[in-house]
PDB file of C-alpha atoms in Angstrom:
ATOM      1  CA  MET A1112      12.191  -2.629  -5.505  1.00 78.00           C
ATOM      2  CA  TYR A1113      10.203  -4.282  -2.878  1.00 90.00           C
ATOM      3  CA  TYR A1114       7.166  -5.290  -4.997  1.00 93.00           C
ATOM      4  CA  ASN A1115       7.414  -9.052  -3.841  1.00 94.00           C
ATOM      5  CA  GLU A1116       7.525  -7.835  -0.164  1.00 93.00           C
ATOM      6  CA  PHE A1117       4.254  -5.208  -0.846  1.00 94.00           C
ATOM      7  CA  ILE A1118       2.329  -8.063  -2.619  1.00 95.00           C
ATOM      8  CA  MET A1119       2.959 -10.370   0.455  1.00 93.00           C
ATOM      9  CA  ILE A1120       1.805  -7.958   2.913  1.00 93.00           C
ATOM     10  CA  ILE A1121      -1.103  -6.702   0.953  1.00 94.00           C
ATOM     11  CA  LYS A1122      -2.429 -10.488   0.593  1.00 95.00           C
ATOM     12  CA  GLU A1123      -2.075 -10.812   4.272  1.00 93.00           C
ATOM     13  CA  ILE A1124      -4.245  -7.729   5.161  1.00 93.00           C
ATOM     14  CA  LEU A1125      -6.633  -9.005   2.569  1.00 94.00           C
ATOM     15  CA  LYS A1126      -7.173 -12.156   4.219  1.00 93.00           C
ATOM     16  CA  GLY A1127      -7.442 -10.511   7.672  1.00 87.00           C
ATOM     17  CA  SER A1128      -4.245 -12.232   9.292  1.00 81.00           C
ATOM     18  CA  CYS A1129      -2.091  -8.955   9.590  1.00 80.00           C
ATOM     19  CA  GLU A1130      -1.988  -7.034  12.985  1.00 81.00           C
ATOM     20  CA  ASN A1131      -1.186  -3.581  12.734  1.00 80.00           C
ATOM     21  CA  SER A1132       1.404  -3.380  15.391  1.00 78.00           C
ATOM     22  CA  ARG A1133       3.467  -6.410  13.665  1.00 84.00           C
ATOM     23  CA  LEU A1134       2.933  -4.635  10.371  1.00 87.00           C
ATOM     24  CA  LEU A1135       4.081  -1.408  11.619  1.00 84.00           C
ATOM     25  CA  GLU A1136       7.195  -3.130  12.946  1.00 85.00           C
ATOM     26  CA  SER A1137       7.981  -5.090   9.981  1.00 85.00           C
ATOM     27  CA  LEU A1138       7.969  -1.886   7.797  1.00 86.00           C
ATOM     28  CA  MET A1139      10.540  -0.115   9.733  1.00 85.00           C
ATOM     29  CA  ASP A1140      12.504  -3.453   9.866  1.00 87.00           C
ATOM     30  CA  MET A1141      12.309  -4.777   6.168  1.00 88.00           C
ATOM     31  CA  PHE A1142      12.145  -1.495   3.996  1.00 89.00           C
ATOM     32  CA  ASP A1143      14.846   1.382   3.579  1.00 89.00           C
ATOM     33  CA  CYS A1144      12.862   4.204   4.091  1.00 84.00           C
ATOM     34  CA  GLU A1145      15.402   6.647   2.490  1.00 89.00           C
ATOM     35  CA  LYS A1146      15.245   4.232  -0.747  1.00 90.00           C
ATOM     36  CA  ILE A1147      11.439   4.705  -1.041  1.00 91.00           C
ATOM     37  CA  TYR A1148      11.448   8.236  -0.161  1.00 88.00           C
ATOM     38  CA  ASP A1149      13.992   8.592  -2.839  1.00 90.00           C
ATOM     39  CA  SER A1150      12.199   6.459  -5.331  1.00 90.00           C
ATOM     40  CA  ASP A1151      10.706   7.775  -8.649  1.00 92.00           C
ATOM     41  CA  ASP A1152       8.148   4.753  -8.363  1.00 94.00           C
ATOM     42  CA  GLU A1153       5.177   6.433  -7.308  1.00 95.00           C
ATOM     43  CA  LEU A1154       3.349   3.057  -6.749  1.00 96.00           C
ATOM     44  CA  ILE A1155       5.936   2.035  -4.129  1.00 95.00           C
ATOM     45  CA  THR A1156       5.779   5.660  -2.392  1.00 95.00           C
ATOM     46  CA  ASP A1157       2.067   5.358  -2.387  1.00 95.00           C
ATOM     47  CA  VAL A1158       2.236   1.728  -1.087  1.00 95.00           C
ATOM     48  CA  PHE A1159       4.461   2.368   1.776  1.00 94.00           C
ATOM     49  CA  PHE A1160       3.029   5.406   2.963  1.00 93.00           C
ATOM     50  CA  THR A1161      -0.642   3.806   2.915  1.00 94.00           C
ATOM     51  CA  LEU A1162       0.756   0.802   4.791  1.00 94.00           C
ATOM     52  CA  LYS A1163       2.496   2.791   7.223  1.00 92.00           C
ATOM     53  CA  HIS A1164      -0.927   5.216   7.851  1.00 92.00           C
ATOM     54  CA  TYR A1165      -2.808   2.120   8.011  1.00 92.00           C
ATOM     55  CA  ALA A1166      -0.643   0.280  10.256  1.00 91.00           C
ATOM     56  CA  SER A1167      -0.435   3.152  12.617  1.00 89.00           C
ATOM     57  CA  GLY A1168      -4.318   3.808  12.665  1.00 87.00           C
ATOM     58  CA  GLU A1169      -4.384   7.002  11.019  1.00 88.00           C
ATOM     59  CA  GLU A1170      -6.085   5.687   7.877  1.00 85.00           C
ATOM     60  CA  ASP A1171      -8.938   3.337   7.431  1.00 87.00           C
ATOM     61  CA  VAL A1172      -7.963   1.554   3.906  1.00 91.00           C
ATOM     62  CA  GLN A1173     -10.956   0.078   2.033  1.00 91.00           C
ATOM     63  CA  LYS A1174     -10.797  -3.661   0.417  1.00 93.00           C
ATOM     64  CA  GLU A1175     -10.883  -1.897  -3.019  1.00 94.00           C
ATOM     65  CA  GLU A1176      -7.861   0.263  -2.485  1.00 95.00           C
ATOM     66  CA  TRP A1177      -5.811  -3.003  -1.573  1.00 96.00           C
ATOM     67  CA  VAL A1178      -6.984  -4.681  -4.600  1.00 96.00           C
ATOM     68  CA  TYR A1179      -5.892  -1.803  -6.780  1.00 97.00           C
ATOM     69  CA  PHE A1180      -2.468  -1.689  -5.288  1.00 97.00           C
ATOM     70  CA  LEU A1181      -2.242  -5.515  -5.429  1.00 97.00           C
ATOM     71  CA  ASP A1182      -3.080  -5.264  -9.512  1.00 97.00           C
ATOM     72  CA  CYS A1183      -0.523  -2.865  -9.967  1.00 97.00           C
ATOM     73  CA  LEU A1184       2.084  -4.704  -8.158  1.00 97.00           C
ATOM     74  CA  LEU A1185       1.104  -7.528 -10.057  1.00 97.00           C
ATOM     75  CA  GLY A1186       1.223  -6.076 -13.261  1.00 96.00           C
ATOM     76  CA  LYS A1187      -2.355  -6.510 -14.142  1.00 97.00           C
ATOM     77  CA  CYS A1188      -2.755  -2.463 -14.681  1.00 95.00           C
ATOM     78  CA  GLU A1189      -0.450   0.599 -14.736  1.00 96.00           C
ATOM     79  CA  TYR A1190      -0.810   2.762 -11.334  1.00 96.00           C
ATOM     80  CA  SER A1191      -2.346   6.329 -11.525  1.00 95.00           C
ATOM     81  CA  ILE A1192      -3.001   8.400  -8.598  1.00 93.00           C
ATOM     82  CA  LYS A1193      -6.052   9.577 -10.487  1.00 94.00           C
ATOM     83  CA  GLU A1194      -7.290   6.276 -10.633  1.00 93.00           C
ATOM     84  CA  LYS A1195      -6.495   5.529  -7.067  1.00 93.00           C
ATOM     85  CA  MET A1196      -8.199   8.477  -6.044  1.00 91.00           C
ATOM     86  CA  ARG A1197     -11.119   7.825  -7.867  1.00 91.00           C
ATOM     87  CA  ILE A1198     -11.498   4.592  -6.334  1.00 88.00           C
ATOM     88  CA  THR A1199     -11.184   5.773  -2.927  1.00 85.00           C
ATOM     89  CA  THR A1200     -13.501   8.922  -3.506  1.00 85.00           C
ATOM     90  CA  ASN A1201     -16.040   6.415  -4.589  1.00 75.00           C
ATOM     91  CA  ASN A1202     -15.756   4.182  -1.834  1.00 58.00           C
ATOM     92  CA  PHE A1203     -15.938   7.080   0.681  1.00 52.00           C
ATOM     93  CA  SER A1204     -19.054   8.548  -0.497  1.00 48.00           C
ATOM     94  CA  GLU A1205     -21.118   5.138  -0.741  1.00 46.00           C
TER      95      GLU A1205
END
């Protein structure tokens, strides 16, 4: 559910060609929030909420976190909240 859409959005963010205001509108238009809230797929819920917080300006997301999400969505690695926290904590402390 929504992997392809998230891949497309994250690639745009990494290229620097995604405006936050447009992203926030797209998130509300493109995705069924109830399905995401009810999803058992932790990757989907984490990516969605990270995108939402990033788009609203609540959160600054580092490139390494976007790359990790992208790798997980592409099946290059399995999503783990512990691994994501390790990545974000290491980048925050540097």
